[in-house]
Coordinates of C-alpha atoms and ligand atoms in Angstrom, one line a residue:
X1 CA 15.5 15.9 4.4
X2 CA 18.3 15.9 7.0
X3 CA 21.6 16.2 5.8
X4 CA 24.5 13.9 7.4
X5 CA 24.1 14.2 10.7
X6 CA 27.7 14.3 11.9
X7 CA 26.9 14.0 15.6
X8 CA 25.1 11.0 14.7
X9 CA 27.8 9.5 13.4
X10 CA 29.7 9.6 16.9
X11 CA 26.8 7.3 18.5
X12 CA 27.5 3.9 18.8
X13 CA 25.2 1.6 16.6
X14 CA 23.6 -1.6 17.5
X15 CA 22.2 -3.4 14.3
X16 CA 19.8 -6.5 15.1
X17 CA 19.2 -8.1 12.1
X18 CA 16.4 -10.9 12.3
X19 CA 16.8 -13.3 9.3
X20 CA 20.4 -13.6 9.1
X21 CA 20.9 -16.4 7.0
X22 CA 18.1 -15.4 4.6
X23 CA 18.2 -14.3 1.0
X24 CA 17.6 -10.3 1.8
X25 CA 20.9 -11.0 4.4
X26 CA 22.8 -12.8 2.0
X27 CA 22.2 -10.5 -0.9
X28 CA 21.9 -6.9 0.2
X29 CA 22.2 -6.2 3.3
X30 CA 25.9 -7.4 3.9
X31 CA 27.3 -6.3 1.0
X32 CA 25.3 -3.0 1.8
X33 CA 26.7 -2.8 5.4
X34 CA 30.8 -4.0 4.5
X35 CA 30.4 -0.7 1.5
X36 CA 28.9 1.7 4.1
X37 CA 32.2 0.6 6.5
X38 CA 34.7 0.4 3.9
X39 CA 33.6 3.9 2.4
X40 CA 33.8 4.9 6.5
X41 CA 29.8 5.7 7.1
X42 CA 29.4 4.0 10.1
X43 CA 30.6 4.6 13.6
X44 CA 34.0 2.7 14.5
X45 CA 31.5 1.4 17.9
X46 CA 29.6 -1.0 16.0
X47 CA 28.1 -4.1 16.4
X48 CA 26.4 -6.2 13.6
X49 CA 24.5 -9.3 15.2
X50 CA 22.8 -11.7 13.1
X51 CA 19.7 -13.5 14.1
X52 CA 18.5 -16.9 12.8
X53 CA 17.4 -20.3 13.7
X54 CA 20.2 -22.5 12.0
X55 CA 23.0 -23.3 14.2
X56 CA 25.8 -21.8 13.3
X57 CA 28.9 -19.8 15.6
X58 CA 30.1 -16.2 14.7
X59 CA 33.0 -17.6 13.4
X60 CA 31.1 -19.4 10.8
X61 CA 29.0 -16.6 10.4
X62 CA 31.6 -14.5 9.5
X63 CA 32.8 -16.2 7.2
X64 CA 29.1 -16.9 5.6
X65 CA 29.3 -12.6 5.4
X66 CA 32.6 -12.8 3.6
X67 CA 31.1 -15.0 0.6
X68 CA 28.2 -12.9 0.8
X69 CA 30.3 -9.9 0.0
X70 CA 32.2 -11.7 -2.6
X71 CA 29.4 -12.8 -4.5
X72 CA 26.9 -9.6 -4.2
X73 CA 29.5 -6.5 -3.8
X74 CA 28.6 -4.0 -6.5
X75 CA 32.5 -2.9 -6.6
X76 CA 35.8 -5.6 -6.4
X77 CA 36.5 -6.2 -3.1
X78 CA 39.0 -4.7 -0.5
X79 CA 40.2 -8.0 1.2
X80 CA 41.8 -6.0 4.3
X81 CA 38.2 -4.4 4.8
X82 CA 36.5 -6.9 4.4
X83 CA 38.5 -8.6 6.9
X84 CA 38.2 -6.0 9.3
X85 CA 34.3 -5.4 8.9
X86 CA 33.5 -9.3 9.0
X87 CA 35.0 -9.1 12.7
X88 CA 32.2 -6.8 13.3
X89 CA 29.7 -9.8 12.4
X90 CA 27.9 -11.4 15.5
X91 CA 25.2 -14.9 14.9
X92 CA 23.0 -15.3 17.6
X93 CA 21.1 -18.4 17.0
X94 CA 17.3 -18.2 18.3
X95 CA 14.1 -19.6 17.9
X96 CA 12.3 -16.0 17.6
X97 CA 8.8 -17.0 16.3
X98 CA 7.8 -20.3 18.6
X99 CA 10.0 -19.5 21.7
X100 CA 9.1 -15.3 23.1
X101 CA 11.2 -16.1 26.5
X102 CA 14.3 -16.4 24.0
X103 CA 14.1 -12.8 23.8
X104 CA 14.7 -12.2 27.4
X105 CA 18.1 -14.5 26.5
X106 CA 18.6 -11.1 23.6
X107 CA 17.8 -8.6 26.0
X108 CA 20.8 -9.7 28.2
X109 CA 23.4 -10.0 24.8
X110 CA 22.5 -6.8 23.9
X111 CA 22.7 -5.2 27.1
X112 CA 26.1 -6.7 27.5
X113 CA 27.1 -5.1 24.4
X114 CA 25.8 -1.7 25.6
X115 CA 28.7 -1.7 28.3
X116 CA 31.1 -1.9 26.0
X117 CA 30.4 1.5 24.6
X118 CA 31.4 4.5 25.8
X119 CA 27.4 6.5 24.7
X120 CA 23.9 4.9 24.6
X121 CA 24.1 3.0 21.3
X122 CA 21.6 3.6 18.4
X123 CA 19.6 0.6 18.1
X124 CA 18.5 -0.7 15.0
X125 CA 16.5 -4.3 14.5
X126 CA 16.1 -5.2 11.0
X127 CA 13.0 -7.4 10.1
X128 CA 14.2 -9.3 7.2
X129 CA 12.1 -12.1 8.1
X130 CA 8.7 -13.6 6.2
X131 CA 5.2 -10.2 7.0
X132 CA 3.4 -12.6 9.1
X133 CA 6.5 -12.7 11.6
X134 CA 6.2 -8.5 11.9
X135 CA 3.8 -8.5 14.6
X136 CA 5.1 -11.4 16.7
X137 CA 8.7 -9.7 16.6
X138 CA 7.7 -6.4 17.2
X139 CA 5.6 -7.6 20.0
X140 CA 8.2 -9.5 22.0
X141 CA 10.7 -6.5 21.6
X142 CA 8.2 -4.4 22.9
X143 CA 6.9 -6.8 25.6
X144 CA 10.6 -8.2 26.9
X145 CA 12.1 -4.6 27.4
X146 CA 14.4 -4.3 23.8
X147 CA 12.4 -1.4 22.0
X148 CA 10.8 1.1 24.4
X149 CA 7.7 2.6 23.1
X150 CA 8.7 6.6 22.6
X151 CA 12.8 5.9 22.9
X152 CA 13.6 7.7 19.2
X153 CA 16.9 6.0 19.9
X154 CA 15.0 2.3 19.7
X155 CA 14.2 2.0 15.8
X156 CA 12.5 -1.2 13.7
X157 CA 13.2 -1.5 9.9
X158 CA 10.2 -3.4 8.7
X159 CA 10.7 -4.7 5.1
X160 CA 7.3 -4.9 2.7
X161 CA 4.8 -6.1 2.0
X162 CA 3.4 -4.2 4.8
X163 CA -0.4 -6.5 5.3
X164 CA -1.8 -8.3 2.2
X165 CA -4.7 -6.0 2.2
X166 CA -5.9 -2.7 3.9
X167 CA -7.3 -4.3 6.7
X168 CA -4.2 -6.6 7.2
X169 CA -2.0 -3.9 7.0
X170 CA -4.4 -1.8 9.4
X171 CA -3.9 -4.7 11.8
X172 CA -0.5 -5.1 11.2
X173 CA -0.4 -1.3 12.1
X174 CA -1.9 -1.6 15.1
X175 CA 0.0 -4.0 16.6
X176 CA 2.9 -1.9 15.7
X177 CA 1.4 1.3 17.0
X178 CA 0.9 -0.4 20.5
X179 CA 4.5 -1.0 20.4
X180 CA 6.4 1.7 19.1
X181 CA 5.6 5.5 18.3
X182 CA 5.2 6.0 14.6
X183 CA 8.6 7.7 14.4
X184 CA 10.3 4.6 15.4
X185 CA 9.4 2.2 12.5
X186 CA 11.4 2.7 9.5
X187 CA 8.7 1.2 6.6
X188 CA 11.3 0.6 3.7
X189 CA 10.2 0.9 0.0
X190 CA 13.7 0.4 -1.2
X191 CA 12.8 2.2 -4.4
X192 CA 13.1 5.3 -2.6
X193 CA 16.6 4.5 -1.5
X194 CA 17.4 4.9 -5.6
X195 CA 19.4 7.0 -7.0
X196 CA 17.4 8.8 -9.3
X197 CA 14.4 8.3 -7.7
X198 CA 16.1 10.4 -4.8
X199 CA 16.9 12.6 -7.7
X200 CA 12.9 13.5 -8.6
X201 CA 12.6 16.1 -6.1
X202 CA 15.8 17.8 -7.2
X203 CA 15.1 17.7 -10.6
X204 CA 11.6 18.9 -10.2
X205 CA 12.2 22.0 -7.3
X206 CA 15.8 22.8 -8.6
X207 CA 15.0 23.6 -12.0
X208 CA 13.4 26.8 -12.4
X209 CA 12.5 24.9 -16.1
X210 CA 10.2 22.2 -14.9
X211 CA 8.8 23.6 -12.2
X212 CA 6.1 26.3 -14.2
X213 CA 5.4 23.5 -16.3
X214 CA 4.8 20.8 -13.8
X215 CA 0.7 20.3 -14.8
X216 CA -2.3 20.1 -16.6
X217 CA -1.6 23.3 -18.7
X218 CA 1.6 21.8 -20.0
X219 CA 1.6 17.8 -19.4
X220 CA -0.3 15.8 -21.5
X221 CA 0.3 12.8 -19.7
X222 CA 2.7 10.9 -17.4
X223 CA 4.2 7.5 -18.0
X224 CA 5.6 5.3 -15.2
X225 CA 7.0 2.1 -16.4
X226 CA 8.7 -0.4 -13.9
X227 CA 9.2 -3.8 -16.2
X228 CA 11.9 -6.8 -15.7
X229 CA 13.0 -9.6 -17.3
X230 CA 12.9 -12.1 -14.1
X231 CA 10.2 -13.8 -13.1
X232 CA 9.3 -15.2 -9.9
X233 CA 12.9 -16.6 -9.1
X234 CA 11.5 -19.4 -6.8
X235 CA 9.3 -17.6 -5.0
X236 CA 5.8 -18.6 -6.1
X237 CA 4.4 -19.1 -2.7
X238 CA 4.8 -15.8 -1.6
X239 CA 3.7 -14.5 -5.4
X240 CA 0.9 -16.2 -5.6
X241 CA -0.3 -14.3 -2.5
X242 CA 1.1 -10.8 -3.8
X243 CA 0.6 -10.7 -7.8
X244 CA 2.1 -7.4 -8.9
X245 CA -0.8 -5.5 -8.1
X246 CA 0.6 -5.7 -4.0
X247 CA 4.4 -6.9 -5.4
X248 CA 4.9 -3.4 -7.5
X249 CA 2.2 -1.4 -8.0
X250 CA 1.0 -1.0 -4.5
X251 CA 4.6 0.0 -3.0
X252 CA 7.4 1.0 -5.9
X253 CA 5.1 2.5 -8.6
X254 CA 2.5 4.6 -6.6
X255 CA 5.9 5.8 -4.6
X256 CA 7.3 7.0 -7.9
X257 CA 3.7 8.0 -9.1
X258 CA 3.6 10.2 -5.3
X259 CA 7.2 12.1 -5.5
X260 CA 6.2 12.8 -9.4
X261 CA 2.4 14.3 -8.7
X262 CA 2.7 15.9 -5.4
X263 CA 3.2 19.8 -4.3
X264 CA 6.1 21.4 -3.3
X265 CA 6.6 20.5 0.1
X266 CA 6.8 23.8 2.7
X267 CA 10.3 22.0 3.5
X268 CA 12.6 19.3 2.9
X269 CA 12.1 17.7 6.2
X270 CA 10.6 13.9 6.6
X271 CA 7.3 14.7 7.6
X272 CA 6.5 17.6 4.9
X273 CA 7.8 15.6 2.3
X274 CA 4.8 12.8 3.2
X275 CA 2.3 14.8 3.9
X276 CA 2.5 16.0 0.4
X277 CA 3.1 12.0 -0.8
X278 CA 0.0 11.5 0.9
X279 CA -2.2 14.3 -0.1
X280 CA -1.3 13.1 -3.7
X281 CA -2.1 9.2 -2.8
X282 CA -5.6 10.6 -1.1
X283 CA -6.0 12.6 -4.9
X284 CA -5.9 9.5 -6.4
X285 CA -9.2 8.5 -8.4
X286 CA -10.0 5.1 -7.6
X287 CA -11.6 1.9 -9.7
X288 CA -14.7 2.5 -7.7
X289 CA -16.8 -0.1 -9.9
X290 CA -16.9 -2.3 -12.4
X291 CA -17.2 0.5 -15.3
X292 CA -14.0 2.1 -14.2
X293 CA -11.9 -1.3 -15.4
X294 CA -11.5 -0.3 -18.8
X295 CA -8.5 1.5 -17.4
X296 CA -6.7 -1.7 -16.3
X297 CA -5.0 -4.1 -18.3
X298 CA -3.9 -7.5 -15.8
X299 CA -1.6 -9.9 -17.8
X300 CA 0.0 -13.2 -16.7
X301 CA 2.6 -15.0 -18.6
X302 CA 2.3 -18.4 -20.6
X303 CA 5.5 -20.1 -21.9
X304 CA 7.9 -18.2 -24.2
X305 CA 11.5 -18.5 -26.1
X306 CA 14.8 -16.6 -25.3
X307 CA 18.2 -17.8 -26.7
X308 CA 16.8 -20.9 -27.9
X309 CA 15.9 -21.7 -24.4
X310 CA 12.2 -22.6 -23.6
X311 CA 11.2 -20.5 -20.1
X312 CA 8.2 -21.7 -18.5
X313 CA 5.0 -20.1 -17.7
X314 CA 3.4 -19.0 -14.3
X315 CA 1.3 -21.3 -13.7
X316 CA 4.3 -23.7 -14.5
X317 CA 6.5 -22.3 -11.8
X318 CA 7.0 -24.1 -8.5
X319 CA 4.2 -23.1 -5.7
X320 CA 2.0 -21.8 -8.1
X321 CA -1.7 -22.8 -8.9
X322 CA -2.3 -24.5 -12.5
X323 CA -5.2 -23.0 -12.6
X324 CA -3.8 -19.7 -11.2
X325 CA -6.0 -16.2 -11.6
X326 CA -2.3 -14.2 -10.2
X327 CA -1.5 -11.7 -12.2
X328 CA 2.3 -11.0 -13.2
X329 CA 1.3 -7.9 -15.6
X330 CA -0.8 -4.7 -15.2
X331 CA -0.8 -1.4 -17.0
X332 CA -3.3 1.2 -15.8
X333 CA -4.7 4.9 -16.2
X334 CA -4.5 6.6 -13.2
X335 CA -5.6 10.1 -12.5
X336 CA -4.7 12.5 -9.7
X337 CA -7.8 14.6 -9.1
X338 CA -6.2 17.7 -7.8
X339 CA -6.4 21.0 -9.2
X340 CA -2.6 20.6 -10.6
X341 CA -3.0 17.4 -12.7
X342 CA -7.0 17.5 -13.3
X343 CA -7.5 15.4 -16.8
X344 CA -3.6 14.0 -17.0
X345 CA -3.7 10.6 -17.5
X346 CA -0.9 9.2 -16.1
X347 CA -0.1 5.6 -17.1
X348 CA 1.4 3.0 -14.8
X349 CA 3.1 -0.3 -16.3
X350 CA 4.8 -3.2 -14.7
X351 CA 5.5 -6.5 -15.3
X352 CA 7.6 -9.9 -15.3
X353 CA 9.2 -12.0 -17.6
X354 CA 9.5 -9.2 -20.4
X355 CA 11.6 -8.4 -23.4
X356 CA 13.7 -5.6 -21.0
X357 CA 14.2 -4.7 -17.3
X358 CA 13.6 -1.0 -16.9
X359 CA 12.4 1.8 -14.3
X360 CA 11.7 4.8 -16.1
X361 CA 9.5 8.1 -15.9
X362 CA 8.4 9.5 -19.2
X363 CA 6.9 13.4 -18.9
X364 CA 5.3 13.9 -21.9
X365 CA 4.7 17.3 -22.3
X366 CA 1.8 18.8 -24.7
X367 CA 2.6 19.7 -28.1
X368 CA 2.0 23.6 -29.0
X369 CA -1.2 24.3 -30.9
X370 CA -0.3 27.3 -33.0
X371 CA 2.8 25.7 -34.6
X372 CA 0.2 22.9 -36.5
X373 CA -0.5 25.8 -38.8
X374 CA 3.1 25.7 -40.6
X375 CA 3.1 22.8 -42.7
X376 CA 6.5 21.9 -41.9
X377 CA 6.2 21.3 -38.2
X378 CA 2.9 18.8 -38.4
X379 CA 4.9 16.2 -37.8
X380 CA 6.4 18.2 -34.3
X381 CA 6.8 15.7 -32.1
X382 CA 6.1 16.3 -28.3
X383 CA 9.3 17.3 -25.8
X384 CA 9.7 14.6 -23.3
X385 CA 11.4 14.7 -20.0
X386 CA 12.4 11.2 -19.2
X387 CA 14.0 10.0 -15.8
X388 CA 15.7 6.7 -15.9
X389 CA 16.2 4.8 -12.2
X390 CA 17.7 1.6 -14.3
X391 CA 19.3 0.4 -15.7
X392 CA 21.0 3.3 -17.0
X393 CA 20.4 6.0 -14.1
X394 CA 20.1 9.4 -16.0
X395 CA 17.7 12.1 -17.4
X396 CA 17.0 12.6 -21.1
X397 CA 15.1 15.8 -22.7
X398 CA 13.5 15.4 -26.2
X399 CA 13.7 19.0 -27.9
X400 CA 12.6 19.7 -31.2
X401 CA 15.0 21.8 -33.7
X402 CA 15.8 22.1 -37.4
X403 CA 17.4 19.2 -39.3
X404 CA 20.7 20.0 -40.7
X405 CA 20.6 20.5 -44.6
X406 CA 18.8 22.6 -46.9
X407 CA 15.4 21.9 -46.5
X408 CA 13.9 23.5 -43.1
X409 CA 12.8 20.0 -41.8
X410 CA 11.9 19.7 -38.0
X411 CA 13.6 16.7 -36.3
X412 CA 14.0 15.6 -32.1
X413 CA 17.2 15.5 -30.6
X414 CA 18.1 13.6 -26.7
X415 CA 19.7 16.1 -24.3
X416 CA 21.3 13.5 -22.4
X417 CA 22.3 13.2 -19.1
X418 CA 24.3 10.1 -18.0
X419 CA 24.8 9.7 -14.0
X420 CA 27.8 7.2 -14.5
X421 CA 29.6 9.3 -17.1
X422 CA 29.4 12.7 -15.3
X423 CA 29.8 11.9 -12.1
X424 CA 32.3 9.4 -10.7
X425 CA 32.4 7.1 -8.4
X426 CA 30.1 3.9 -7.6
X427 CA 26.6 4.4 -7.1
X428 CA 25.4 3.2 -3.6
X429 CA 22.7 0.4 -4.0
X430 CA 19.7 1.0 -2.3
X431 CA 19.7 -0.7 0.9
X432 CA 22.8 1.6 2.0
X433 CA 20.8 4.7 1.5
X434 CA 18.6 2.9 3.7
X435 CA 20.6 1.4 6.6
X436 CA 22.2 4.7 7.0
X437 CA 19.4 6.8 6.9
X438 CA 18.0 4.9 9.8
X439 CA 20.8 5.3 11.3
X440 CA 20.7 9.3 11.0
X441 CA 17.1 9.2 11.9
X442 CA 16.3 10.3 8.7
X443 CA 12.2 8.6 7.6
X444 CA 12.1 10.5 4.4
X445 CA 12.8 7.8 2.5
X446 CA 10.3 5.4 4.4
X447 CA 6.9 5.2 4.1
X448 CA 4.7 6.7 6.4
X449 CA 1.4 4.8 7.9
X450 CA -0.9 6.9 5.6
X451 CA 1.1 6.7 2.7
X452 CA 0.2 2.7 2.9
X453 CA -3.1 2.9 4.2
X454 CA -4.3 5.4 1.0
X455 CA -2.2 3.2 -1.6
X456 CA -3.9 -0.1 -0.2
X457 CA -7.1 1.5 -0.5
X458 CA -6.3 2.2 -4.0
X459 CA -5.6 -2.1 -4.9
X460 CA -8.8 -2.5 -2.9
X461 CA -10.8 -0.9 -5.3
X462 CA -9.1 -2.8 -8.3
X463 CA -9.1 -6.3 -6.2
X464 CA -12.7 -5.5 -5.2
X465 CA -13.9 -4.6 -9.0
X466 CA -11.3 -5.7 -11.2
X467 CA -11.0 -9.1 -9.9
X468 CA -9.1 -10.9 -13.0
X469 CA -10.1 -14.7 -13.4
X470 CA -8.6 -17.7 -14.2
X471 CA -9.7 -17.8 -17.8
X472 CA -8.2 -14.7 -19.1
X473 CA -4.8 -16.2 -18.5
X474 CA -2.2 -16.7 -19.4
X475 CA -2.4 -13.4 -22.5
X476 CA 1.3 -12.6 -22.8
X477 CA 4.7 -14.6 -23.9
X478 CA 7.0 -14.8 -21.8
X479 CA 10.2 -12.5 -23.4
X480 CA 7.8 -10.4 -24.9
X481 CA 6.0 -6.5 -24.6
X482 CA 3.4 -7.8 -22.5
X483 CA -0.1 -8.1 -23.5
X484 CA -1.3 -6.4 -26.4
X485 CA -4.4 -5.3 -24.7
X486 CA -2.1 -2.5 -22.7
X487 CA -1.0 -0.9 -26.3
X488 CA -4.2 -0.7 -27.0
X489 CA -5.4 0.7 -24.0
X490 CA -2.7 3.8 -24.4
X491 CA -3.6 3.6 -28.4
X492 CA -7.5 4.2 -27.6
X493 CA -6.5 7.9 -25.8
X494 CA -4.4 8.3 -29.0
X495 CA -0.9 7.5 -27.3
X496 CA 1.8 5.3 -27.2
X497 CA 4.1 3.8 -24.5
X498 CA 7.2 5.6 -24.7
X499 CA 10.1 3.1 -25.1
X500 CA 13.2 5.7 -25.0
X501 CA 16.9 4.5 -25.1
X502 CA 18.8 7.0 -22.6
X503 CA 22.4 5.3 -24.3
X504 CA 21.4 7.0 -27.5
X505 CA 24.3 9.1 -29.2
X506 CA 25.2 10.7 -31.9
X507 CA 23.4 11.2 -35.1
X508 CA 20.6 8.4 -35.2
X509 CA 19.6 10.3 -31.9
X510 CA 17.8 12.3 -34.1
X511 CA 14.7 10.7 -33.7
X512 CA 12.1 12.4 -36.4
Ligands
LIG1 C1 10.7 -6.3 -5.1 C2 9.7 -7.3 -5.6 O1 10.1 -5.4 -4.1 O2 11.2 -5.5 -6.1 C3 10.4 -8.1 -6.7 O3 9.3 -8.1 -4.5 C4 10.9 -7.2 -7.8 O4 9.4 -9.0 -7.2 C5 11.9 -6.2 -7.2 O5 11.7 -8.1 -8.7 C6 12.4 -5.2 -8.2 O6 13.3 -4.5 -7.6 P1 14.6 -3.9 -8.4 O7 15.3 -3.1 -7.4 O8 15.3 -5.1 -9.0 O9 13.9 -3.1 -9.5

């Protein structure tokens, strides 16, 4: 991984955003941008130009940035900052699917803005715009002389999904690959921009404790669990498309599942940390037929009750099917045939419209045979490593030990580690990891081409002989655990879901 690249930071950046008046715009990536300048990240030369088809003059847009910020900053607001950062705000209006000579009109803004530095600027263009534009865009920077193919200086940030399937996204690929060298598109999974998620590799090769017992001789199994309480927030269309098989599971959980399962990498540079992501995603054992399915569990939510307040079900929401077969639930037994984690089971969960939001990695490790033997420990419950990514960020280890009193009684106690209440300071969202690592040239927290192309072909296999149908839906409450069918799955290999509570303290912490 690079560290900050201080020379970077003394070339002038160029930020193309295309979808400037869109959602991802509005919610993330100006408020990520105005905390990366007010913390001082980004170059004084900077220019931040907005692209979108609604009229609208820089004046206007500025001020459309400074209500963004207002509404979606994750600290209060410097108002002298702000102020200062919003006349770094440019809105080029453009029709940038239907009209490709309009790009020759971009060329000419942005080479105009090029003399007004003193260095050749970094150039970023952002793709916040709908996957079926990628190709189009990438195409007509390519084609009308904005990104040169092999310039390391000329960079795209696509957002996901990247293709709907794995020959979508091989044809998305190729487009892109005719355009630009590999090392100039910036894939983003923004789960990887996370916190603790950054955190896995430190906590795994700094900790001369984990690291022995990082496999099958120790782990019994792994749990990664990435659930929320929203549901499709208006965006039904695009879900009913996606489902969370290619919404989470596809992109954020076999991510997480990659930086958990993968070897050491002979460096911390970009490309050795993927080539180990993707030797782990190539490991992974896929639902090759019909048999395999007893390993899945696909849920979809009917109508439920929280607050009093009726909340609708999927099929109820607007753009979706009545009749629809979209999954908004799945839990699943994966396994990572490799030498390292042969026989783990490691179980995958995510879903919407559930009791809880919460990311979390459970490491359950196995429990020790010899110590069944004395009475008093059959009870021993199994040491657990669990990372949180939210909404607490933090690590939690279960250990075993003596209850107080007189009887010699064995009971679990949380070793807990809190980010917010250790260290200080705001933790950066995601997207501002992101942004700036793409501006230091940094991919290790993108996804590389075969990363996608061996996590696609693992959906395939579930899409291919999984298929769920309309009749099986809806099987879970909305508000609720999910459906009951994914207990049961974990009960059948005589487990359970682990459902830990990082806030835990004091004395009820003791757990057995
Ligand atoms: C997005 C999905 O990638 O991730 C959303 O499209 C989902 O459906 C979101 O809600 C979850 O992200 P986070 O950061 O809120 O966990």
């Amino acid at each position: 991984m690079l560290q900050n690249n201080l020379d970077n930071k003394s070339r002038p950046l160029l930020l193309t955003i295309f979808g400037g008046t869109g959602d991802l715009s509005k919610r993330k990536l100006l408020p990520a941008l105005y905390h990366l300048a007010a913390d001082n990240k980004l170059p004084d030369e900077l220019h931040m130009l907005f692209i979108g088809r609604k009229p609208m003059d820089n004046e206007g847009y500025r001020q459309y940035g400074i209500e963004a910020v207002h509404e979606y900053s994750r600290t209060d607001v410097d108002e002298e900052k702000l102020l200062a950062f919003s006349q770094k705000l440019f809105y080029h209006q453009m029709e940038f699917i239907s009209e490709p000579e309009s790009y020759i009109g971009l060329e000419k803004l942005l080479s105009g803005i090029q003399e007004g530095f003193d260095k050749p600027s970094i150039r970023i263009f952002f793709l916040a715009v709908g996957p079926e534009y990628f190709s189009t865009v990438v195409q007509s920077l390519h084609d009308k002389g904005l990104a040169d193919k092999g310039n390391l200086d000329h960079r795209v940030m696509v957002e996901k999904p990247f293709g709907s399937d794995l020959d979508s996204a091989r044809e998305l690929n190729k487009t892109i690959s005719e355009a630009l060298d590999e090392k100039q598109v910036y894939r983003i999974d923004h789960y990887l921009g996370k916190e603790m998620i950054r955190n896995i590799m430190a906590i795994r090769f700094a900790n001369s404790l984990f690291e022995p017992l990082w496999n099958h001789n120790y782990v019994d199994n792994i749990q990664i669990t990435s659930v929320e309480t929203l549901g499709v927030e208006g965006r039904g269309p695009y879900y009913e498309h996606s489902g969370i098989l290619k919404d989470m599971l596809q992109n954020h959980l076999l991510q997480m599942l990659a930086l958990i399962t993968m070897e050491p990498p002979v460096d911390l540079m970009p490309e050795s940390v993927r080539d180990e992501k993707v030797k782990a995603l190539r490991s992974l054992r896929s639902f090759s037929d019909a048999n395999s399915c007893g390993g899945i569990v696909q849920g979809q939510y009917g109508q439920g009750v929280k607050n009093d307040t009726k909340m609708p079900a999927y099929r109820e929401e607007e753009g979706v099917d009545e009749n629809s077969a979209t999954p908004t639930f799945v839990a699943l037994k994966a396994q990572v045939d490799n030498f390292r984690w042969g026989g783990v089971p490691i179980y995958i969960r995510s879903g919407k419209r559930l009791e809880r939001s919460r990311t979390q990695i459970v490491i359950e490790f196995k429990r020790l045979p010899g110590i069944n033997y004395y009475k008093e420990f059959e009870s021993q419950p199994p040491n657990l490593l669990v990372i949180e990514v939210q909404p607490a960020e933090g690590m939690y280890f279960r250990i075993n030990l003596k209850r107080p009193g007189n009887d010699f009684n064995i009971g679990s106690v949380a070793l807990n580690y809190a980010q917010h209440s250790q260290f200080s300071g705001n933790v950066p969202e995601a997207y501002e990891q992101l942004l700036l690592e793409a501006y230091r040239a940094n991919s290790s927290l993108f996804t590389r081409w075969d990363e996608l192309e061996y996590s696609w072909r693992f959906i395939e296999g579930i899409q291919k002989n999984c298929q769920a149908t309309p009749e099986q839906f809806p099987n879970y409450e909305a508000g609720s655990r999910g459906p009951e069918a994914s207990d049961l799955m974990i009960k059948q290999d005589g487990r359970k879901w682990w459902e830990i509570d990082l806030d835990c303290e004091g004395p009820d912490c003791i757990m057995v």
